[in-house]
Short mmCIF file of C-alpha atoms and ligand atoms in Angstrom, two decimals:
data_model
loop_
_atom_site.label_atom_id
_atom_site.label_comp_id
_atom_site.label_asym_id
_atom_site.label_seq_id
_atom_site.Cartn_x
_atom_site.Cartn_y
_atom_site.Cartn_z
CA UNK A 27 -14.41 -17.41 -12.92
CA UNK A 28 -12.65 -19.30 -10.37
CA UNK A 29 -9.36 -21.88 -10.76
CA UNK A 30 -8.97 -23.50 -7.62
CA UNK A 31 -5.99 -25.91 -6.76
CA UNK A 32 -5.80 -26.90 -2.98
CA UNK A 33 -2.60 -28.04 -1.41
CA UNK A 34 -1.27 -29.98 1.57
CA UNK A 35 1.16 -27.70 2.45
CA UNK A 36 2.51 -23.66 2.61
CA UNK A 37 5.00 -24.54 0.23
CA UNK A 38 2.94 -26.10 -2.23
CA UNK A 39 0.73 -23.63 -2.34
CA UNK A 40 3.42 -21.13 -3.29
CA UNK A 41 4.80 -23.30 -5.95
CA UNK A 42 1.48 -24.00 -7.26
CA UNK A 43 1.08 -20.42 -7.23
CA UNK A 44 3.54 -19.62 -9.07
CA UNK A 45 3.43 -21.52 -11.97
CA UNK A 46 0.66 -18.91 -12.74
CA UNK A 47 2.87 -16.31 -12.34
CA UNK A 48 5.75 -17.44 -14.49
CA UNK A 49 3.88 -18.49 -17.05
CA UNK A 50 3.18 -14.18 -17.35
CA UNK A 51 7.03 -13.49 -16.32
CA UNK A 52 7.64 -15.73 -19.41
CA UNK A 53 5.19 -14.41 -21.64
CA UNK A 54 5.20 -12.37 -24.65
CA UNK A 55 6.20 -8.64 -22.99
CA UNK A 56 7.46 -7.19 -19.79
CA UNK A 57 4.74 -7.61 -17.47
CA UNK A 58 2.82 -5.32 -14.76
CA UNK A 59 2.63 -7.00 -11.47
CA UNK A 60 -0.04 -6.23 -8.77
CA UNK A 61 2.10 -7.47 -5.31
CA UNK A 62 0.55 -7.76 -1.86
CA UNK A 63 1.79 -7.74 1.22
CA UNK A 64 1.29 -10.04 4.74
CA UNK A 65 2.25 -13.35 5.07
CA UNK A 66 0.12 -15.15 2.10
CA UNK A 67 2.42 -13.99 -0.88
CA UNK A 68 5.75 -14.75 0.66
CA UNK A 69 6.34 -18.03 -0.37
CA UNK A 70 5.52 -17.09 -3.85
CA UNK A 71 7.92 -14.07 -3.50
CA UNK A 72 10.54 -17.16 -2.54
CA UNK A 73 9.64 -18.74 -5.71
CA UNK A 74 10.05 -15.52 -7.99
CA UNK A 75 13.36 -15.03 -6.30
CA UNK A 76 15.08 -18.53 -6.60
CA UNK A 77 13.55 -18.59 -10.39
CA UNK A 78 15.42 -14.92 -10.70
CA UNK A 79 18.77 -16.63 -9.34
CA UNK A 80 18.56 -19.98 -11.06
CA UNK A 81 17.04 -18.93 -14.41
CA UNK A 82 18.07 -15.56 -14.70
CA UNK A 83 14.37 -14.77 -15.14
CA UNK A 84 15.29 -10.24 -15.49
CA UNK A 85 12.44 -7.71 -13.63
CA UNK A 86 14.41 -4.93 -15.46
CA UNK A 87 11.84 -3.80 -17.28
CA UNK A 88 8.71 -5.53 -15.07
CA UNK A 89 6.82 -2.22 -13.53
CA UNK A 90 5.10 -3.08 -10.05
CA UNK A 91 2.03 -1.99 -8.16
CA UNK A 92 1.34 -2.89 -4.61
CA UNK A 93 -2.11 -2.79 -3.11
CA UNK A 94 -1.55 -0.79 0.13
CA UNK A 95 0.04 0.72 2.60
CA UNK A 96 -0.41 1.84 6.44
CA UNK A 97 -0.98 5.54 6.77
CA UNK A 98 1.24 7.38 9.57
CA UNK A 99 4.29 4.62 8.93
CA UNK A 100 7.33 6.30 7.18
CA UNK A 101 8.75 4.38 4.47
CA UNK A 102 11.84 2.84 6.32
CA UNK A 103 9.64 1.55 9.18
CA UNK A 104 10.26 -1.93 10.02
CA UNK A 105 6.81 -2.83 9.20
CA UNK A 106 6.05 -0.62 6.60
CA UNK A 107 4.73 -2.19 3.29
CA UNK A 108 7.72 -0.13 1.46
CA UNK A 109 10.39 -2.17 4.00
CA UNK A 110 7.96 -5.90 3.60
CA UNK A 111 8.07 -5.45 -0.40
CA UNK A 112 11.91 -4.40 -0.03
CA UNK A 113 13.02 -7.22 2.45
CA UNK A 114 10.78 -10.51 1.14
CA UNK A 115 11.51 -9.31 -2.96
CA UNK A 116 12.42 -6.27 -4.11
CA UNK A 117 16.33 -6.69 -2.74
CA UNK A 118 16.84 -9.72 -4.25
CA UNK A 119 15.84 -9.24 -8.11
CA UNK A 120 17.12 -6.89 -10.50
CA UNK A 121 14.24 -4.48 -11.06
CA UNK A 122 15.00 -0.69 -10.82
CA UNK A 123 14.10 0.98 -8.08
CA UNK A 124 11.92 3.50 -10.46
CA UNK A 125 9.83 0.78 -11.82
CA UNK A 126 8.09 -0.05 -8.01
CA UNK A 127 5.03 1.82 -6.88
CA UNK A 128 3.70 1.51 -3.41
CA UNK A 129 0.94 3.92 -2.34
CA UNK A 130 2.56 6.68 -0.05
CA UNK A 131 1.26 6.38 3.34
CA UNK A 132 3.75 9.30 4.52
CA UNK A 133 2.98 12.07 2.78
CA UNK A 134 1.29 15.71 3.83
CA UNK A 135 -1.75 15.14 1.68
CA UNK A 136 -2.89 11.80 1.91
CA UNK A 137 -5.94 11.76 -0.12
CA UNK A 138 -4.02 13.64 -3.06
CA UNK A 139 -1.53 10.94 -2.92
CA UNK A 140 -4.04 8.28 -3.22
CA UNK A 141 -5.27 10.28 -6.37
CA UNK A 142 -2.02 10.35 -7.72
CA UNK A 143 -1.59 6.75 -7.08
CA UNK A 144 -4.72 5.80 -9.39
CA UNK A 145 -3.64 8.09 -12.29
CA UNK A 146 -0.15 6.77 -12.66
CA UNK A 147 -1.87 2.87 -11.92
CA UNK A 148 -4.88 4.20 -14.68
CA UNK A 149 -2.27 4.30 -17.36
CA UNK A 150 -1.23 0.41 -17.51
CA UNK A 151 -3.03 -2.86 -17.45
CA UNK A 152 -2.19 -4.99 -14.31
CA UNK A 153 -1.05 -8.04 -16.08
CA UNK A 154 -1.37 -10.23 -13.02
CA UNK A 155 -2.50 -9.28 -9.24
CA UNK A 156 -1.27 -11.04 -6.21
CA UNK A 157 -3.67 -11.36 -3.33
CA UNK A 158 -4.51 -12.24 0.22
CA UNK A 159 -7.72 -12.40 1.82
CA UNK A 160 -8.60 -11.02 5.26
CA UNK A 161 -10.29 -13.24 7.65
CA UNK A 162 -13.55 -10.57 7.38
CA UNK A 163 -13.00 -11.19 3.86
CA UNK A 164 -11.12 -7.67 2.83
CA UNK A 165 -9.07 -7.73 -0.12
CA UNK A 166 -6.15 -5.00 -0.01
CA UNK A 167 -7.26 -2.66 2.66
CA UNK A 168 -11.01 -2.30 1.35
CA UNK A 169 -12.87 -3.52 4.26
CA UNK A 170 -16.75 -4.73 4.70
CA UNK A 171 -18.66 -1.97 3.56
CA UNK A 172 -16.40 -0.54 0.84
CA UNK A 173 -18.03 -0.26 -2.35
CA UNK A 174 -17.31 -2.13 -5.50
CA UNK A 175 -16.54 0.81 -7.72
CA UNK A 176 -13.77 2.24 -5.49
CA UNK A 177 -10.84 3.48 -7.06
CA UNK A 178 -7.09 3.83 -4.70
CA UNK A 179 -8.46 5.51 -1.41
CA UNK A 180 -8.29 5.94 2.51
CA UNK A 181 -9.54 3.20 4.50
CA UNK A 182 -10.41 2.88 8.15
CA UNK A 183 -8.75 -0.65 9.20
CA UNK A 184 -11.21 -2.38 11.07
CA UNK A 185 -10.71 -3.99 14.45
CA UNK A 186 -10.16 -7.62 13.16
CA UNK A 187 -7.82 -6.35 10.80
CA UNK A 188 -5.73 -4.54 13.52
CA UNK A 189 -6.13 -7.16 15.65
CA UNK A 190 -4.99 -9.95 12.97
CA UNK A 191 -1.99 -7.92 12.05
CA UNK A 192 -0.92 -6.95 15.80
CA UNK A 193 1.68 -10.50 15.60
CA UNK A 194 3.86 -7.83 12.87
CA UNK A 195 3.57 -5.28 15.90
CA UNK A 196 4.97 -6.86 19.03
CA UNK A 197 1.29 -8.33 19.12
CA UNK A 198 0.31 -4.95 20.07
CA UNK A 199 -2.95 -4.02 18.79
CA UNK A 200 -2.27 -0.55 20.17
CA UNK A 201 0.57 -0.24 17.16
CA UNK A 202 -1.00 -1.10 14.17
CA UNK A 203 -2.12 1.86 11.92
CA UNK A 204 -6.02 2.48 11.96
CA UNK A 205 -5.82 3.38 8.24
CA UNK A 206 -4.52 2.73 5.34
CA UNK A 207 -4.10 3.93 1.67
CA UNK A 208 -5.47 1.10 -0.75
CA UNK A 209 -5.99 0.50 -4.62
CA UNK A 210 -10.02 -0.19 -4.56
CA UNK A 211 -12.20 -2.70 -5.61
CA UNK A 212 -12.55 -1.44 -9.07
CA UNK A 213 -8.96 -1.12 -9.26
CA UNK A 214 -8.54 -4.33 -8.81
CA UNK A 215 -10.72 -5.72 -11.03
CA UNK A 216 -8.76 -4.24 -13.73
CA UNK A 217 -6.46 -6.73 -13.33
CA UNK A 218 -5.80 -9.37 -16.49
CA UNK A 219 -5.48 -12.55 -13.60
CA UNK A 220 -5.70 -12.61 -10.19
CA UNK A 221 -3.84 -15.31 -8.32
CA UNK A 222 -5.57 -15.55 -5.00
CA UNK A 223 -3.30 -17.00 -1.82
CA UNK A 224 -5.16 -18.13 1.17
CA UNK A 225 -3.75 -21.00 4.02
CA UNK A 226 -4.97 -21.31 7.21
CA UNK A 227 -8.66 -22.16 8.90
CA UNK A 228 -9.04 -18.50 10.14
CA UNK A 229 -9.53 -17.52 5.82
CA UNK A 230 -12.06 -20.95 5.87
CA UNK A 231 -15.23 -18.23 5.97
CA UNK A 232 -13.58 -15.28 3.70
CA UNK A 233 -12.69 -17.91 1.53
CA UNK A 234 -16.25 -19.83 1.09
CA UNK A 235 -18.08 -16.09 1.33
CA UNK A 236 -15.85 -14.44 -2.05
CA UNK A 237 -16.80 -18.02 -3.88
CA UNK A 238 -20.22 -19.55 -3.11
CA UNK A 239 -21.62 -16.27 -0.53
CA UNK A 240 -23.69 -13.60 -2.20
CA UNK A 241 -22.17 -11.04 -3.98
CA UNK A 242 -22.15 -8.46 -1.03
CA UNK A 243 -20.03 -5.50 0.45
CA UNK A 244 -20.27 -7.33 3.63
CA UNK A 245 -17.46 -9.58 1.91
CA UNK A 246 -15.50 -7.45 -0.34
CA UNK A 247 -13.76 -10.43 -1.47
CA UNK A 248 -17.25 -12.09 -3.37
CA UNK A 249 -16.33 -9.10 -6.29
CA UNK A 250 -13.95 -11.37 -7.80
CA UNK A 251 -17.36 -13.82 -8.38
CA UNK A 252 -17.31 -11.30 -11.45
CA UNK A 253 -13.50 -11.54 -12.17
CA UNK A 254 -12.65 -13.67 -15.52
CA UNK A 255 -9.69 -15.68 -14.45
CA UNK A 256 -9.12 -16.10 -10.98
CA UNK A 257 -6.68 -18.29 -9.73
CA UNK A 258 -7.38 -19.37 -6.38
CA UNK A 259 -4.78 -21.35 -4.15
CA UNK A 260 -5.41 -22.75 -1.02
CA UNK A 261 -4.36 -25.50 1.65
CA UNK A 262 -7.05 -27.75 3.15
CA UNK A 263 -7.89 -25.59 6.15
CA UNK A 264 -8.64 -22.39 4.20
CA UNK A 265 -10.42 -24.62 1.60
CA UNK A 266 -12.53 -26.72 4.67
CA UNK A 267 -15.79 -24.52 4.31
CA UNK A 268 -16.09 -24.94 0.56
CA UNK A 269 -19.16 -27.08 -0.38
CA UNK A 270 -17.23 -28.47 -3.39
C1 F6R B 6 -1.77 -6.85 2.00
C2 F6R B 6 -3.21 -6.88 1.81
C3 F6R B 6 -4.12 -7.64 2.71
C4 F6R B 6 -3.64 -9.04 3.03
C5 F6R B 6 -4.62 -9.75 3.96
C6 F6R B 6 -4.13 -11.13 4.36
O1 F6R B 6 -1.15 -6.07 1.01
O2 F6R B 6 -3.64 -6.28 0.89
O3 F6R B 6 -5.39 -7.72 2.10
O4 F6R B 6 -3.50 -9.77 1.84
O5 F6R B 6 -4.81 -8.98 5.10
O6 F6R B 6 -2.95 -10.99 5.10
P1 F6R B 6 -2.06 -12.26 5.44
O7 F6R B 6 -1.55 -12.79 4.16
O8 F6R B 6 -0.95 -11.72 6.31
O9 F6R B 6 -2.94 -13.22 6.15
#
C-alpha cells in the first residue's frame, strides 16, 4: 500500500520524510533502521541529525542496516558506502560504532560475506527502511532481472547504474564498481515501513513503473506494490508520470 506526499522542493521532501521516521525514533523501543545511500536520503539524514542536536533524540541503542555496498572499494574509500553513511550521519549522532552494519564489499570471500550479512540481518525486524529508486527502477543494488525472493547477494551494476553514479567518480564511468553486495528483494520486504525518497524527472518512469506498472522484474521497484505501508515522497518532477 502506497502513502504518497509530493513536495515543491528537496527540502520538503526530506522533512516530510521524516516525520515518518521520527514518529519510529519516538516510538515505543529502540528501533532497527534500514539506511541507503546516494543522494535521495541525505536530506533526511540532515533532519535525523539536527533532531539528534536539538532534541537530544539518542541512537545509542538504535542498530542499523544499510542496503549495499560497491565490491572492490575498501572501507575508507572516499566513495565507499562505509565513508557516505560515516560522513552524511553516522559522525554526527551518538550511536556506537558496533550497532552499524554495512555489507562488506572488501573482504576475501565475497559471497560468504553476503551470507553472513543476511544471518546477522535474519535475526531482527527492520523497523523502518530508507530508500532510493534507480532511474531503471532498482532498489538497493538489485537490478532489472533480479528476482523477488532474493536474499543479501552479488549484483552486476548495470550500465545506467554506473553511468548515473559516475558524477560520485570524477564523472568517470570507468571508476565506478561493476558490482555490488546488496540486501535483496525479499530482504527488503521484511521491512515494518518503507519510506521511499525520489526527486528529480530522471526517477519520473521508475517512479510510475513500482506504482501503477505491472508487477515485473523488469522494475524491481513494482515489489513494493505488495509492501503494507509504503511511504512514498516525491517532488513534482519525479511524481510528473503518475496518472493520479
Ligand atoms: C543506495 C541504493 C540505491 C540508490 C539509488 C538512487 O544505497 O541502494 O538504490 O538509492 O541508486 O540513488 P540516488 O539517490 O543517488 O539517486
Amino acid at each position: 500500500m502506497f502513502h504518497v506526499t509530493v513536495k515543491d522542493t528537496y527540502d520538503e521532501v526530506s522533512k516530510a520524510a521524516f516525520s515518518v521516521m521520527k514518529s519510529v525514533l519516538y516510538g515505543d523501543h529502540a528501533p532497527v533502521l534500514g539506511l541507503a545511500t546516494g543522494s535521495s536520503p541525505v536530506g533526511l539524514y540532515k533532519e535525523m541529525i539536527r533532531d539528534h542536536q536539538e532534541n537530544g533524540t539518542s541512537y545509542q541503542d538504535i542498530l542499523t542496516f544499510n542496503l549495499d555496498e560497491y565490491i572492490g572499494l575498501p572501507r575508507d574509500h572516499r566513495e565507499s558506502y562505509w565513508t557516505f553513511m560515516h560522513v552524511n550521519l553516522f559522525n554526527h549522532i551518538d550511536i556506537p560504532d558496533e550497532n552499524v552494519h554495512v555489507p562488506l564489499g572488501c573482504g576475501e570471500n565475497p559471497e560468504a560475506d553476503c551470507a553472513a550479512y543476511e544471518a546477522e540481518l535474519a535475526k531482527h525486524v527492520v523497523d523502518v527502511q530508507v530508500l532510493g529508486i534507480g532511474s531503471d527502477g532498482h532498489i538497493a543494488f538489485n537490478e532489472p532481472g533480479c528476482p523477488f525472493d532474493s536474499v543479501t547477494h552479488l549484483m552486476d551494476l548495470t550500465e545506467q547504474t554506473r553511468r548515473d553514479n559516475a558524477r560520485f567518480f570524477d564523472g568517470d564511468i570507468n571508476q565506478v564498481p561493476t558490482k555490488a553486495a546488496t540486501m535483496g528483494l525479499a530482504s527488503i520486504m521484511r521491512a515494518k515501513k518503507i519510506i521511499m525518497i525520489a526527486t528529480g524527472s530522471n526517477k519520473a518512469d521508475a517512479i510510475r513503473g513500482m506504482m501503477e506498472g505491472p508487477k515485473t522484474v523488469d522494475c524491481p521497484a513494482s515489489i513494493l506494490q505488495d509492501h503494507p505501508e509504503v511511504y512514498v515522497f516525491l517532488d513534482r518532477e519525479a511524481a510528473s508520470k503518475l496518472s493520479k
